[in-house]
Coordinates of C-alpha atoms in Angstrom, one line a residue:
M1 CA -9.7 -29.6 -2.1
K2 CA -12.4 -28.5 0.3
R3 CA -12.1 -27.1 3.8
I4 CA -15.4 -27.0 5.6
L5 CA -14.8 -28.4 9.1
F6 CA -11.9 -27.5 11.3
I7 CA -10.0 -30.3 13.0
P8 CA -10.5 -29.8 16.8
I9 CA -7.5 -31.9 17.9
I10 CA -5.1 -29.8 15.9
A11 CA -6.9 -26.6 17.0
L12 CA -6.1 -27.5 20.6
L13 CA -2.5 -28.7 20.2
F14 CA -0.9 -25.4 21.2
S15 CA -3.5 -23.5 23.1
S16 CA -2.7 -20.4 25.1
C17 CA -4.2 -17.0 25.8
E18 CA -1.1 -15.0 26.7
L19 CA 2.4 -14.7 25.3
N20 CA 3.9 -16.3 28.3
E21 CA 1.8 -19.5 28.5
L22 CA 3.3 -22.8 27.5
P23 CA 1.4 -24.9 24.9
K24 CA -0.4 -28.0 25.8
A25 CA 0.6 -30.7 23.4
S26 CA -1.5 -33.8 22.7
A27 CA 0.4 -35.2 19.6
T28 CA 4.1 -35.6 18.8
E29 CA 5.9 -33.0 16.8
E30 CA 6.8 -35.7 14.2
D31 CA 3.1 -36.5 13.8
I32 CA 2.3 -32.8 13.1
F33 CA 5.4 -31.3 11.4
G34 CA 7.1 -34.4 9.9
T35 CA 4.5 -35.2 7.3
E36 CA 2.6 -33.3 4.7
N37 CA -0.7 -34.6 5.9
G38 CA 0.2 -33.4 9.4
L39 CA 1.1 -30.0 8.1
K40 CA -2.1 -29.8 6.1
N41 CA -4.2 -30.7 9.2
Y42 CA -2.4 -28.3 11.4
S43 CA -2.7 -25.4 8.9
N44 CA -6.5 -26.0 8.8
S45 CA -6.6 -24.7 12.4
F46 CA -5.5 -21.3 11.3
Y47 CA -8.7 -20.6 9.3
R48 CA -10.7 -20.6 12.5
D49 CA -8.8 -17.5 13.8
I50 CA -9.5 -15.2 10.8
T51 CA -13.1 -14.8 11.6
S52 CA -15.8 -16.8 13.4
R53 CA -18.2 -18.4 11.1
S54 CA -21.0 -17.1 13.2
D55 CA -20.1 -13.4 12.7
A56 CA -18.5 -13.3 9.2
F57 CA -21.7 -11.6 7.9
K58 CA -21.9 -9.1 10.8
G59 CA -18.8 -7.1 9.9
D60 CA -20.7 -3.8 9.6
A61 CA -22.8 -4.1 12.7
M62 CA -21.0 -0.9 13.8
A63 CA -20.8 1.5 10.9
D64 CA -21.9 5.1 10.2
Y65 CA -24.5 3.9 7.7
A66 CA -26.0 1.2 10.0
A67 CA -28.9 2.3 12.2
V68 CA -29.3 -0.4 14.9
N69 CA -31.5 -1.1 17.9
S70 CA -28.9 -0.1 20.5
L71 CA -25.5 1.6 20.4
N72 CA -22.2 -0.3 20.8
D73 CA -20.5 0.9 24.0
F74 CA -17.6 2.2 21.8
M75 CA -20.0 4.8 20.4
V76 CA -21.3 6.0 23.7
K77 CA -19.3 8.7 25.4
G78 CA -17.6 7.4 28.5
A79 CA -19.0 3.9 28.2
Y80 CA -15.9 2.2 26.7
S81 CA -12.6 1.8 28.6
A82 CA -9.5 -0.2 29.0
E83 CA -11.3 -2.3 31.7
I84 CA -13.6 -3.8 29.1
S85 CA -11.4 -3.7 26.0
T86 CA -10.7 -7.0 24.3
G87 CA -8.6 -8.3 21.4
W88 CA -5.2 -8.6 23.1
S89 CA -5.1 -12.4 22.6
W90 CA -2.1 -14.2 21.2
T91 CA -3.2 -17.8 21.0
A92 CA -3.5 -17.7 17.2
L93 CA 0.0 -16.2 16.8
R94 CA 1.6 -18.9 19.0
N95 CA 0.0 -21.6 16.9
I96 CA 1.2 -20.0 13.7
N97 CA 4.7 -19.5 14.9
Q98 CA 4.9 -23.1 15.9
M99 CA 4.6 -24.2 12.3
I100 CA 7.0 -21.5 11.0
V101 CA 9.8 -22.5 13.3
K102 CA 9.2 -26.3 13.4
C103 CA 8.5 -27.0 9.8
T104 CA 12.1 -28.3 9.2
S105 CA 11.8 -32.0 8.7
P106 CA 14.4 -33.4 6.3
Q107 CA 11.8 -35.9 5.2
L108 CA 9.9 -33.2 3.3
S109 CA 11.0 -31.3 0.2
D110 CA 11.8 -27.6 0.5
A111 CA 8.8 -26.8 -1.8
V112 CA 6.4 -28.6 0.6
K113 CA 7.9 -27.0 3.7
N114 CA 7.9 -23.5 2.1
N115 CA 4.3 -23.9 1.0
Y116 CA 3.1 -24.5 4.6
I117 CA 5.4 -21.9 6.0
G118 CA 3.9 -19.6 3.4
I119 CA 0.4 -20.4 4.6
A120 CA 1.4 -19.8 8.2
R121 CA 3.0 -16.5 7.3
F122 CA -0.1 -15.4 5.4
F123 CA -2.1 -16.0 8.5
R124 CA 0.5 -14.2 10.7
A125 CA 0.2 -11.2 8.4
W126 CA -3.5 -11.2 8.7
F127 CA -3.3 -11.6 12.5
Y128 CA -0.9 -8.7 12.8
Y129 CA -2.8 -6.5 10.4
D130 CA -5.9 -6.9 12.6
K131 CA -3.8 -6.0 15.7
V132 CA -2.2 -2.9 14.1
V133 CA -5.6 -1.7 12.9
R134 CA -7.0 -2.1 16.4
F135 CA -4.1 -1.1 18.7
G136 CA -1.4 0.6 16.5
D137 CA 2.0 -0.4 17.9
V138 CA 2.1 -4.1 19.1
P139 CA 4.8 -6.5 20.1
W140 CA 6.3 -8.4 17.1
V141 CA 6.9 -12.0 18.0
D142 CA 8.2 -14.4 15.4
H143 CA 8.6 -17.6 17.4
P144 CA 6.7 -19.4 20.2
L145 CA 7.9 -17.9 23.4
T146 CA 8.9 -19.8 26.5
V147 CA 8.4 -18.5 30.1
D148 CA 12.2 -17.9 30.3
E149 CA 12.1 -15.2 27.6
T150 CA 11.2 -12.4 30.0
D151 CA 13.0 -9.8 27.9
I152 CA 10.4 -10.3 25.2
L153 CA 7.4 -11.1 27.4
H154 CA 7.9 -7.8 29.3
A155 CA 9.1 -5.7 26.5
P156 CA 7.4 -2.5 25.3
R157 CA 5.4 -2.6 22.1
D158 CA 7.3 -2.6 18.8
S159 CA 6.8 0.3 16.4
R160 CA 4.1 0.3 13.8
E161 CA 7.0 0.8 11.3
L162 CA 8.6 -2.5 12.2
V163 CA 5.4 -4.5 12.4
M164 CA 4.2 -3.3 9.0
K165 CA 7.5 -4.1 7.5
R166 CA 7.3 -7.7 8.8
I167 CA 3.7 -8.0 7.6
M168 CA 4.8 -7.1 4.1
E169 CA 7.7 -9.6 4.2
D170 CA 5.3 -12.3 5.3
L171 CA 2.9 -11.6 2.5
D172 CA 5.7 -11.5 -0.1
F173 CA 6.9 -14.9 1.2
A174 CA 3.4 -16.3 1.1
Y175 CA 2.9 -15.1 -2.5
A176 CA 6.2 -16.6 -3.6
N177 CA 5.8 -20.0 -2.0
I178 CA 2.2 -21.1 -1.6
T179 CA 1.5 -23.7 -4.3
G180 CA -2.1 -24.7 -3.8
D181 CA -4.9 -23.3 -6.0
G182 CA -7.4 -22.6 -3.2
G183 CA -9.5 -25.6 -3.9
D184 CA -13.2 -24.7 -4.0
G185 CA -12.5 -21.2 -2.8
T186 CA -12.3 -22.0 1.0
L187 CA -8.5 -22.3 1.1
I188 CA -6.0 -19.5 0.6
N189 CA -3.6 -19.4 -2.3
K190 CA -0.8 -17.2 -3.6
W191 CA -3.4 -14.8 -5.1
T192 CA -5.1 -14.4 -1.7
A193 CA -1.7 -13.4 -0.3
L194 CA -1.4 -10.8 -3.1
G195 CA -5.0 -9.6 -2.4
L196 CA -4.3 -9.2 1.3
K197 CA -1.2 -7.2 0.4
T198 CA -3.4 -4.7 -1.5
R199 CA -5.7 -4.4 1.5
V200 CA -3.0 -4.0 4.1
A201 CA -0.9 -1.6 2.0
L202 CA -3.9 0.6 1.1
F203 CA -5.0 0.8 4.7
E204 CA -1.6 1.7 5.9
G205 CA -0.9 4.2 3.2
T206 CA -4.1 6.1 3.8
F207 CA -3.8 5.9 7.6
R208 CA -0.3 7.4 7.4
K209 CA -1.4 10.1 5.0
Y210 CA -4.6 11.3 6.6
H211 CA -3.3 10.9 10.2
K212 CA -0.1 12.6 9.2
L213 CA 2.2 9.9 10.6
N214 CA 5.8 10.9 10.0
L215 CA 7.4 7.4 9.6
A216 CA 10.2 6.1 7.5
T217 CA 8.0 4.3 5.0
T218 CA 5.9 7.0 3.4
P219 CA 2.2 6.8 2.3
A220 CA 3.4 6.8 -1.3
D221 CA 5.5 3.7 -0.6
F222 CA 2.5 1.8 0.6
F223 CA 0.3 3.1 -2.2
K224 CA 2.9 1.7 -4.6
M225 CA 2.9 -1.6 -2.9
A226 CA -0.9 -1.8 -3.1
A227 CA -0.9 -0.8 -6.8
D228 CA 1.9 -3.1 -7.8
A229 CA 0.3 -6.1 -6.1
G230 CA -3.0 -5.2 -7.6
K231 CA -1.5 -4.9 -11.1
I232 CA 0.1 -8.4 -10.9
L233 CA -3.1 -9.9 -9.7
M234 CA -5.3 -8.2 -12.3
E235 CA -2.9 -9.1 -15.1
T236 CA -1.9 -12.7 -14.2
G237 CA -4.4 -13.9 -11.6
P238 CA -7.4 -16.2 -12.4
Y239 CA -10.2 -14.0 -11.2
S240 CA -12.7 -11.6 -12.9
V241 CA -15.9 -9.8 -12.2
Y242 CA -18.7 -12.3 -12.1
V243 CA -21.8 -11.6 -14.2
A244 CA -24.8 -13.9 -13.8
N245 CA -27.3 -14.8 -16.5
D246 CA -29.5 -12.1 -15.1
P247 CA -27.3 -9.0 -14.6
K248 CA -29.7 -7.7 -12.0
L249 CA -28.6 -10.6 -9.7
S250 CA -24.9 -10.7 -10.4
Q251 CA -23.7 -9.4 -7.1
R252 CA -26.3 -11.1 -5.0
Q253 CA -25.3 -14.5 -6.4
L254 CA -22.0 -14.1 -4.7
F255 CA -23.7 -14.0 -1.3
V256 CA -26.5 -16.6 -1.6
S257 CA -24.6 -19.4 -3.5
N258 CA -23.9 -22.5 -1.5
Q259 CA -20.3 -22.5 -2.6
P260 CA -18.0 -19.6 -3.2
V261 CA -18.3 -18.3 -6.8
K262 CA -14.7 -18.9 -7.7
Q263 CA -14.7 -16.6 -10.6
E264 CA -14.7 -13.6 -8.2
V265 CA -14.6 -14.9 -4.6
M266 CA -10.9 -15.3 -3.8
F267 CA -11.5 -16.7 -0.3
G268 CA -14.7 -17.6 1.5
L269 CA -16.4 -19.7 4.2
A270 CA -18.5 -22.7 3.2
F271 CA -21.2 -24.4 5.1
S272 CA -22.8 -27.8 5.0
K273 CA -26.2 -29.1 6.3
D274 CA -24.9 -32.6 6.0
Q275 CA -22.1 -31.8 8.4
A276 CA -24.3 -29.7 10.7
L277 CA -22.2 -26.7 10.0
M278 CA -24.5 -23.8 9.2
N279 CA -24.7 -20.1 9.9
D280 CA -27.6 -17.9 11.2
A281 CA -27.5 -15.0 8.7
N282 CA -31.2 -15.0 8.0
W283 CA -32.0 -15.1 11.7
W284 CA -29.6 -12.3 12.4
W285 CA -30.8 -10.1 9.5
T286 CA -34.6 -10.7 9.8
S287 CA -35.3 -11.2 13.5
A288 CA -37.0 -8.5 15.7
T289 CA -35.0 -9.7 18.7
Y290 CA -32.0 -11.8 17.8
G291 CA -30.1 -9.4 15.5
P292 CA -29.7 -5.6 15.8
R293 CA -32.4 -4.8 13.3
L294 CA -29.7 -3.1 11.2
S295 CA -31.2 -0.7 8.8
L296 CA -29.3 1.3 6.2
V297 CA -29.7 5.0 6.4
R298 CA -30.9 7.5 3.8
P299 CA -27.6 9.4 3.2
F300 CA -26.0 6.2 2.2
I301 CA -28.9 5.1 0.0
N302 CA -28.8 8.6 -1.6
S303 CA -25.2 8.0 -2.7
I304 CA -26.2 5.1 -4.9
L305 CA -26.2 6.2 -8.6
N306 CA -29.0 6.3 -11.1
L307 CA -28.7 3.7 -13.9
D308 CA -27.6 6.4 -16.3
G309 CA -24.6 7.1 -14.1
T310 CA -25.9 10.4 -12.7
P311 CA -26.1 11.1 -8.9
Y312 CA -29.5 10.2 -7.5
T313 CA -29.5 13.5 -5.7
D314 CA -29.5 15.3 -9.0
R315 CA -33.1 14.3 -9.4
P316 CA -35.1 17.5 -8.9
N317 CA -37.6 16.0 -6.4
Y318 CA -35.3 13.4 -4.7
Q319 CA -36.1 14.7 -1.2
T320 CA -39.8 14.0 -1.6
E321 CA -39.8 10.8 -3.6
E322 CA -41.6 8.1 -1.8
F323 CA -40.0 4.7 -1.4
Y324 CA -41.3 3.2 -4.7
E325 CA -40.2 6.1 -6.8
E326 CA -36.7 6.4 -5.2
C327 CA -36.0 2.7 -6.1
Q328 CA -36.7 3.2 -9.8
N329 CA -33.9 3.3 -12.4
R330 CA -31.2 2.9 -9.8
D331 CA -27.9 1.0 -9.8
Y332 CA -28.8 -2.7 -9.8
R333 CA -27.0 -3.1 -6.5
L334 CA -29.7 -1.2 -4.7
A335 CA -32.2 -4.1 -5.2
Q336 CA -29.5 -6.6 -4.3
L337 CA -28.7 -4.8 -1.1
I338 CA -32.1 -4.0 0.4
R339 CA -35.8 -5.0 0.0
T340 CA -37.1 -2.9 -3.0
P341 CA -40.4 -3.1 -4.9
G342 CA -40.7 -6.5 -6.5
Y343 CA -38.7 -8.4 -3.9
K344 CA -40.4 -11.6 -2.8
R345 CA -39.9 -14.1 0.1
G346 CA -41.5 -17.5 -0.1
G347 CA -43.3 -16.5 -3.3
E348 CA -45.0 -13.5 -1.6
A349 CA -44.3 -9.8 -1.9
A350 CA -41.9 -8.7 0.9
P351 CA -41.7 -5.0 1.3
P352 CA -39.6 -3.5 4.1
N353 CA -40.9 -4.9 7.4
F354 CA -41.8 -2.1 9.7
A355 CA -43.7 -4.5 11.9
S356 CA -40.7 -6.1 13.4
Y357 CA -37.5 -5.2 11.7
T358 CA -36.6 -2.0 9.8
Y359 CA -36.4 1.5 11.4
T360 CA -35.6 3.4 8.2
G361 CA -37.3 1.4 5.5
Y362 CA -34.0 0.3 4.0
Q363 CA -33.9 -3.4 5.1
P364 CA -30.8 -5.3 4.0
I365 CA -31.0 -8.6 2.1
K366 CA -27.3 -9.1 1.0
Y367 CA -26.7 -12.3 3.1
T368 CA -30.2 -13.6 3.5
L369 CA -31.8 -16.4 1.6
D370 CA -35.3 -15.7 0.2
D371 CA -37.0 -18.7 1.8
P372 CA -38.4 -17.7 5.3
Y373 CA -37.5 -21.2 6.4
Y374 CA -34.1 -20.0 7.2
D375 CA -35.2 -17.1 9.5
N376 CA -35.5 -18.9 12.8
G377 CA -32.2 -20.4 13.6
A378 CA -28.8 -21.4 12.3
Y379 CA -30.0 -22.9 9.1
N380 CA -28.1 -21.0 6.4
I381 CA -25.8 -22.8 4.1
N382 CA -24.9 -20.0 1.8
A383 CA -21.2 -19.3 1.5
V384 CA -19.8 -16.0 3.0
P385 CA -17.1 -14.3 0.9
L386 CA -14.1 -12.9 2.9
M387 CA -12.1 -11.6 -0.1
R388 CA -13.5 -10.7 -3.5
Y389 CA -11.8 -9.7 -6.7
A390 CA -14.0 -6.6 -6.7
E391 CA -12.2 -5.4 -3.6
I392 CA -8.8 -5.8 -5.3
L393 CA -10.1 -3.6 -8.2
L394 CA -11.2 -0.9 -5.7
N395 CA -7.9 -1.2 -3.7
Y396 CA -5.9 -0.8 -6.9
A397 CA -7.9 2.2 -8.2
E398 CA -7.7 4.0 -4.9
A399 CA -4.0 3.4 -4.5
K400 CA -3.3 4.6 -8.1
Q401 CA -5.3 7.8 -7.6
E402 CA -3.6 8.5 -4.3
L403 CA -0.4 8.3 -6.3
G404 CA -1.9 10.6 -8.9
Q405 CA -1.4 8.0 -11.5
L406 CA -4.9 6.6 -12.3
N407 CA -5.5 6.8 -16.0
L408 CA -8.6 6.1 -18.2
T409 CA -7.5 2.4 -18.8
D410 CA -7.2 1.9 -15.0
W411 CA -10.6 3.4 -14.4
T412 CA -12.3 1.3 -17.1
K413 CA -10.8 -1.9 -15.8
T414 CA -11.8 -1.2 -12.2
I415 CA -14.6 1.3 -11.3
G416 CA -16.0 1.1 -14.8
A417 CA -16.1 -2.7 -14.8
L418 CA -17.9 -2.8 -11.4
R419 CA -20.4 -0.1 -12.5
A420 CA -21.0 -1.9 -15.8
R421 CA -21.8 -5.1 -13.8
A422 CA -24.3 -3.0 -11.8
G423 CA -26.1 -1.9 -15.0
I424 CA -24.8 1.6 -15.0
T425 CA -24.8 2.8 -18.6
S426 CA -22.7 6.0 -18.6
G427 CA -19.3 7.1 -17.2
N428 CA -17.8 3.7 -17.2
N429 CA -15.3 4.7 -19.9
S430 CA -14.5 8.2 -18.9
L431 CA -12.8 9.8 -15.9
P432 CA -15.1 11.9 -13.6
T433 CA -14.5 15.7 -13.9
K434 CA -17.2 17.1 -11.7
V435 CA -17.4 16.9 -7.9
D436 CA -20.7 15.6 -6.6
N437 CA -21.4 18.1 -3.8
Y438 CA -23.9 15.8 -2.0
L439 CA -21.3 13.0 -1.8
K440 CA -18.6 15.4 -0.7
N441 CA -20.6 17.4 1.8
T442 CA -22.3 14.3 3.4
F443 CA -19.4 11.9 3.6
F444 CA -16.0 13.4 2.5
P445 CA -15.9 17.2 3.0
D446 CA -12.1 17.3 2.8
I447 CA -11.9 15.6 -0.6
N448 CA -12.0 17.9 -3.7
D449 CA -10.7 15.4 -6.3
P450 CA -13.8 14.1 -8.3
V451 CA -12.0 10.9 -9.2
L452 CA -11.1 10.0 -5.7
L453 CA -14.6 10.9 -4.5
E454 CA -16.1 8.5 -7.1
I455 CA -13.7 5.7 -6.1
R456 CA -14.9 6.2 -2.5
R457 CA -18.5 6.2 -3.6
E458 CA -17.9 2.9 -5.5
R459 CA -16.2 1.3 -2.5
Q460 CA -19.0 2.1 0.0
V461 CA -21.7 0.8 -2.4
E462 CA -19.9 -2.3 -3.7
L463 CA -18.6 -3.5 -0.4
A464 CA -21.6 -2.4 1.7
L465 CA -22.1 -4.6 4.8
E466 CA -18.9 -6.7 4.1
G467 CA -17.0 -5.4 7.1
F468 CA -14.9 -2.7 5.6
R469 CA -16.7 0.5 6.5
F470 CA -15.5 1.1 10.0
N471 CA -11.8 0.6 9.1
D472 CA -12.2 2.7 6.0
L473 CA -13.5 5.6 8.1
K474 CA -10.6 5.2 10.5
R475 CA -8.0 5.1 7.7
W476 CA -9.5 8.2 6.0
K477 CA -9.7 10.0 9.4
M478 CA -13.5 10.2 8.9
G479 CA -14.5 8.7 12.2
S480 CA -16.7 11.8 12.9
S481 CA -19.2 10.2 10.5
M482 CA -19.8 7.5 13.1
A483 CA -21.2 10.2 15.3
N484 CA -22.7 12.7 12.9
L485 CA -24.2 10.8 9.9
A486 CA -28.0 11.2 10.2
W487 CA -29.8 7.9 10.8
T488 CA -32.7 9.0 8.6
G489 CA -35.0 6.9 6.4
I490 CA -37.8 7.0 3.8
Y491 CA -40.0 10.0 3.0
V492 CA -43.4 9.9 4.8
P493 CA -45.7 12.5 3.1
A494 CA -48.1 12.5 6.0
L495 CA -49.0 10.8 9.2
E496 CA -52.1 8.5 9.4
K497 CA -51.8 7.8 5.7
L498 CA -51.7 4.2 4.5
M499 CA -48.5 3.6 2.5
D500 CA -48.2 0.9 -0.2
L501 CA -44.4 0.7 -0.3
D502 CA -44.1 -1.7 -3.2
H503 CA -47.2 -0.6 -5.2
D504 CA -48.7 -4.1 -5.2
G505 CA -52.1 -2.8 -4.3
K506 CA -51.9 -3.6 -0.6
P507 CA -51.0 -1.1 2.1
D508 CA -48.0 -2.0 4.1
V509 CA -47.5 0.6 6.9
I510 CA -49.1 3.6 8.5
F511 CA -47.2 6.1 10.6
Y512 CA -49.0 8.0 13.3
D513 CA -48.4 10.5 16.1
G514 CA -47.0 8.5 19.0
S515 CA -48.9 10.6 21.5
K516 CA -52.0 8.7 20.4
P517 CA -52.8 5.1 21.4
A518 CA -52.3 2.6 18.6
S519 CA -55.9 1.4 19.1
S520 CA -57.1 4.7 17.8
I521 CA -55.4 4.3 14.4
T522 CA -57.6 2.5 11.8
A523 CA -55.7 0.2 9.4
P524 CA -56.4 -3.0 7.6
S525 CA -55.1 -6.3 9.0
G526 CA -51.5 -6.9 8.3
V527 CA -50.6 -3.2 8.1
A528 CA -47.7 -2.2 10.4
K529 CA -48.6 0.7 12.8
V530 CA -45.5 2.7 13.6
A531 CA -45.6 5.4 16.3
I532 CA -43.6 8.6 15.6
G533 CA -42.4 10.3 18.7
G534 CA -44.8 10.6 21.6
G535 CA -42.4 9.8 24.4
S536 CA -38.8 9.6 25.6
K537 CA -38.7 5.8 25.1
N538 CA -39.8 6.0 21.4
F539 CA -36.7 6.5 19.4
Q540 CA -38.6 6.5 16.1
T541 CA -39.1 10.2 15.1
M542 CA -39.3 12.2 12.0
T543 CA -37.3 15.1 10.5
T544 CA -38.8 18.5 9.7
D545 CA -38.8 17.5 6.1
N546 CA -40.8 14.3 6.8
H547 CA -38.1 11.6 6.7
L548 CA -38.0 8.9 9.3
E549 CA -35.2 9.3 11.8
W550 CA -34.0 6.7 14.3
Y551 CA -32.3 7.1 17.7
K552 CA -31.7 10.9 17.4
A553 CA -32.3 11.3 21.2
V554 CA -29.2 9.2 22.1
P555 CA -26.0 11.0 21.0
R556 CA -23.3 9.0 19.3
S557 CA -19.7 10.0 20.2
W558 CA -16.4 10.1 18.4
E559 CA -13.1 11.4 19.8
E560 CA -9.6 11.4 18.4
K561 CA -8.6 8.6 20.7
Q562 CA -11.1 6.2 19.1
Y563 CA -9.0 5.7 16.0
L564 CA -7.3 3.1 18.2
Y565 CA -8.7 0.9 20.8
P566 CA -7.3 0.9 24.3
L567 CA -5.0 -1.8 25.4
P568 CA -6.9 -4.0 27.9
A569 CA -6.1 -3.0 31.5
T570 CA -5.2 -6.6 32.3
A571 CA -2.4 -6.6 29.7
I572 CA -0.8 -3.5 31.3
V573 CA -1.0 -5.1 34.7
K574 CA 0.9 -8.2 33.4
N575 CA 3.4 -6.0 31.5
S576 CA 4.2 -2.7 33.1
N577 CA 6.3 -1.7 30.1
L578 CA 3.2 -1.4 27.9
V579 CA 2.0 2.2 27.5
Q580 CA -1.7 2.9 27.0
N581 CA -2.9 4.4 23.8
P582 CA -3.4 8.2 23.9
G583 CA -6.6 9.4 25.5
W584 CA -7.6 6.1 27.2
T585 CA -5.9 6.7 30.6
K586 CA -8.2 7.9 33.4

């Protein structure tokens, strides 16, 4: 079974923006809830609300390791407020609850009804998980409200404890009752519900631990939920770590294939040129003007291991290695994540594009197709994974180590398996015993456990640019990294020196003192000329040890209040019993 297009009639059946708006019906309840085909069509509308197809590949547009052309208001002190806050929309919940309460037809078997109720409860769990991550306490509503239910419409928010309990109940029901196999990977199944449980439970356990929330359900309770769900999925589920014919392309194939690679992708979005349903990943990731020119930063690149399993920062000259050298003998994922020497587009060498894209030299390719044809519009048809088996392995490993229970077998089946897929030759079958001080001091100064540190390293490398980073930093209480991680780039040995980034015999870029006019710099045709400093409007500068640095002149901000978003001011106007999140009142 394939789900590519949503059905617009169903999507509009019960449309509302607020909890107190009545649905607008355009089909009878018997048409929708009285037949299996009606339930199937109605449930298809839920998929729209998980993530927009247009932004599924943009999840890390705001992350500590992502240098971009301009800062999100959320990261600028005083720029974000309740007056511009978004996300307090309940349309999707109302549509979901309609199915849950109205899927009662005696013409359908209990198995059929429970399957579709399970699908609805999966989506309700995902909906509420997003709301808790964004706002903390939120109102729990388990049925479509009418305008007469003023006690609920104007009630205070329910506690995080209650909402998380209901989320777990929904996911348990979904796992127990969903019967479909997920079709071509674009539909959820029981295993997707179990996978989401590991994601939610790990988030909540770590959030409660590191934020020191004193609630009835302890962090350890949630770690156990995540570990138990992960264990079941790993032992009895149909998924495994995908390895391509060329191991150097194993991870990249998951992001450039036209259909989800079902061996590892548990849930993804598919696209179709025939049905005029495409995405603009190439355009967003390669354009000088359309996307944010997102460039990964050097501290993150430094955290990617050597092929022999040793830290890259153990190399004696790592601080002065030029781009070509620093890319040699590294974890295969480096060359599947960014443009490295040997990467080609349209059959031509394609080094980092300083002429119109990258600021740091670390230019992402994870979601982009190699043919430049796709660069100038919404032409992409490659599938976008939303849940991978690799994530489940990482969730399981972290939960087990947070419980103090991760053993060598667990390590080998999770972190070891992912590193083996990435070509790493050592350490896959042995637990770490030494703290990597660079990793600790740069990213996780409060973590002294070498195993937990390596699990976190593996997570940030394996899931890079997949939309997890910001929430990971929030749950670990490491939001300060959003403000403090240096947006530095490649080593530049000297200004006005032609640099052949990929060693193909052709110079690619020359950096020069920005106080000089570009016309005074001599360089062959096709070589990018990049000004360093020279004025308040030039955010491309260089560190004292000759590494590129971007946007240093504009400070990024992180305060305690930013672990939660503010409730939109309009929501509080409509319901005076809502209390604003701490720190967001004027």
